[in-house]
Amino acid sequence: MLKLKSKTTLILFIMLSLFINKAKAELSIDITGAQSAPMAVALPDFSSNNENTKKISEKIGSIIQTDLESTGIFRIVDKFAYIQHFKSANDIPTFVDWQSIAVEALIQGEINKNESGKYKLKYRLWDIPASKEMISNELEFDMNGLRRAAHMIADTIYQRITGEDGYFDTRIVYVSETGTTLKRKTRLAIMDQDGENHKYLTNGLDLVLTPRFSPNMQQITYLSYYNNTPRVYLFDIETGKQKVVGNFPGMTFAPRFSPDGKKLIMSMALNGNSEIYEMDLKTNVVTQLTKHPMIDTSPSYSPDGKKITFNSDRGGNQQIYVMNRDGSGVKRISWGVGRYATPVWSPRGDYIAFTKILGGKFYIGVMFPNGKGERIIAEGWMVEAPTWSPNGRILMYFSQEKPKNPSVAPKTKIHAVDITGYNDRILITPSDASHPAWSPLLTKH
Amino acid sequence: MNFLKKLRFAILLRLRKMPFVIRAFCYYRENTGICLSLMLHLVFFIAITVDFSARPQKKNDVISVPMFTVDLTKVKIAERTNLPPKLVEGKSSGNVTANNPPKVKSLRTSVYSRASANAGSESSASYQAPTGAHLTTGMEKIISNVSSKKSKSTDSLTGLLNSIKNTGNGGSGSASSKPSNAPISPKFKTLLASIDGKADGSGDVPDEIIDNITELANTGIEGGSGGSYMQELTVSEKDMLGIKLRGCWNIDAGVKGINNMLIEVRVYLDTDGKVKDARILDRGRMKKDSAFRSIAESARRAVYICDKKDEESPFRIFPKHYPKQYEDWKTLLLRFNPMNGGIG
């Protein structure tokens, strides 16, 4: 009976709402399309109570500014234009003043030193046109954690405005290259995403390629030609120790961790044919996923771990395929002109990045996992090895210039570009750099 | 018999896949009274909400309305009229002059009856109610039709009035700028007065009348199917509003799922066309989908950014052009679609 009553009420409510809608027809306007320009952000110096903290405040402000501006999504408004100056994080902004200089978001903060010698930073983010507070946060850090604290603030602001996780508190592992063409020395190197805290991980005696981070940030898997045999290795970041992965009869290459970090997927070449294998890192059990007389390589998991994308020339030339995790349901997804290689599934799952070779040129592009919506992001004489930022927003790849002299090694550089194709920038590294790999967000681990 | 059994079996097999049908039937059997009552209510509501008289439009139903002109020379004028006695207040006062026009209450029955009231004050206070009432009624019908078709606006009504005025002016509908010297019969003068508000039929339309017409047109002429003129905001005005708001809307084009976003923002305006408040409607998705929240907040920012442009604000069009229809534009529903129109 009760159910019937509630159903009757529901029906009456729906009918009444129909009447109300009919009576209150509202004037509506459609706005289709928009502008996409960097958002104007004001970042006044964080207020502080002494000279020492003032310098810290300036340093943090400068890191946040670099992080936000590097995205191409934000533009920090010149400080000379600011009308209001804050004495504390509790001061309410004079919105009219900020609106008059066309500011869209304001970052306001205050930094003070504790009795324990740590710094306490309170910051707030304001939506200036809407005159609303977006976030208010506090964090504590010491001098060693200053850069990370600034990156974390930038991440929080980025996340709140764009709705996506940030990527400033991350690291990059890459292959550092020095020497001539014949005597090329390659070393694994690691640095913060903004190029700071640079460090070499290997000695450069052996050729190293394709480093990849494990999801927990503890390990790096890579290909090394130690003893002139190409094999997949695991490098422990904390201990600096490395070990070969499995005892495979053939050459192993193109390794990548599964999203849960428990398995490793790679290619193994045996008797002139390469297939894709998955190895359980705990039990060392190896499973063969593909079985085809043609080459299958460059595997990459989908973020949920249920699918794998790889490239194969089983269709006549190099193309991108998708299959289930157990190797079933292989389906070709790339149908464009040219050859497709190095597919990498985006961490947010909406795109697969790839390298395309066509007419003597290389391209970096993205397509949807069903193969539709192919879009070229970058091109060059040689551009290769795309890798995703942890939020799936930025693609990093390396470019190599056309060699002019056979004895001089061509310069290689790492680029980072937004998936919209805008804001292509070169990362500054101490030497030539190739094969970058982006770490997950450190804050989450 | 065998066939019937098979049929019943087949139906039962199908119904197995739709258990709710069986449950509904059982429920009906148990609560017949309540179900019947519910159905009757449903029928009642359908009966009062659905317009059964409306037929689907056929090709033959479409009637093209030709431009019409009124040749006043062919209009027969009755000696007496049945205009409401209220309008000839001059008769009772008896001393109304041109400098002291009678105060006439705004009536919505007809623009022209209002005009005739003014004429009465100017031409002859003692004149027994002017003629031309059947013409007025005809005009009302025309205006009512025009209003019901929602296809004419203030301009067309003013144009109509002018065309009538011009016709009366020269007697042939062509010489408004050249006053005719030909004598005009008193009856015809009366008719003109009833239309134009001037005894000699040569003057301009008084502003008061124009205002009245505008008011009527804007608020929906009584007797027509009515509705608000604001619903008839011109395409170019709507486009202008959309383009200006688009210029204020700055989004991050790389946000995930941007292709499937439609953000509805309700804007509350004050009488000056300034934004009092702007609210994002889909609060549920705002909480669940951070990418949607990002784009929705940028849409809300666009409203405020445009509003801060003062005279350039798209919302200023309302107090400027439609000051008396505040009730119609005090809230607006803005539908932001980031990808359909491309990103500049």
PDB file of C-alpha atoms in Angstrom, chain A residues 6 23 39 48 65 77 113 115 136 144 177 194 216 257 292 303 315 317-318 342 344 358 372 374 399 403 406 429 442:
ATOM      1  CA  SER A   6       4.604   6.617  -3.252  1.00  0.00           C
ATOM      2  CA  ALA A  23       4.044  27.739 -17.329  1.00  0.00           C
ATOM      3  CA  MET A  39      44.020  31.841 -17.890  1.00  0.00           C
ATOM      4  CA  SER A  48      55.462  36.635   5.862  1.00  0.00           C
ATOM      5  CA  GLN A  65      54.882  30.340 -11.402  1.00  0.00           C
ATOM      6  CA  VAL A  77      49.819  38.518 -14.434  1.00  0.00           C
ATOM      7  CA  LYS A 113      58.321  29.719  10.633  1.00  0.00           C
ATOM      8  CA  GLU A 115      59.164  27.130  16.816  1.00  0.00           C
ATOM      9  CA  SER A 136      42.040  26.842   1.199  1.00  0.00           C
ATOM     10  CA  ASN A 144      64.779  20.212   2.086  1.00  0.00           C
ATOM     11  CA  GLU A 177      73.828  10.572 -24.493  1.00  0.00           C
ATOM     12  CA  ASP A 194      61.284  20.829 -14.261  1.00  0.00           C
ATOM     13  CA  ASN A 216      55.212   2.560  -6.969  1.00  0.00           C
ATOM     14  CA  PHE A 257      55.091  -2.497 -15.890  1.00  0.00           C
ATOM     15  CA  HIS A 292      52.265 -15.268 -34.781  1.00  0.00           C
ATOM     16  CA  PRO A 303      45.104   1.907 -17.335  1.00  0.00           C
ATOM     17  CA  GLY A 315      48.942  -7.282 -41.551  1.00  0.00           C
ATOM     18  CA  ASN A 317      53.312  -3.579 -42.465  1.00  0.00           C
ATOM     19  CA  GLN A 318      53.792  -2.143 -38.995  1.00  0.00           C
ATOM     20  CA  THR A 342      55.426   2.441 -30.099  1.00  0.00           C
ATOM     21  CA  VAL A 344      51.331   3.854 -25.400  1.00  0.00           C
ATOM     22  CA  LEU A 358      55.447   8.366 -43.428  1.00  0.00           C
ATOM     23  CA  LYS A 372      39.286   6.644 -34.611  1.00  0.00           C
ATOM     24  CA  GLU A 374      43.792  10.129 -35.265  1.00  0.00           C
ATOM     25  CA  SER A 399      63.633  14.443 -31.332  1.00  0.00           C
ATOM     26  CA  PRO A 403      72.855  14.329 -39.146  1.00  0.00           C
ATOM     27  CA  PRO A 406      78.594  11.190 -40.086  1.00  0.00           C
ATOM     28  CA  THR A 429      69.257  18.610 -19.853  1.00  0.00           C
ATOM     29  CA  LEU A 442      54.936  11.351  -6.084  1.00  0.00           C
TER      30      LEU A 442
END
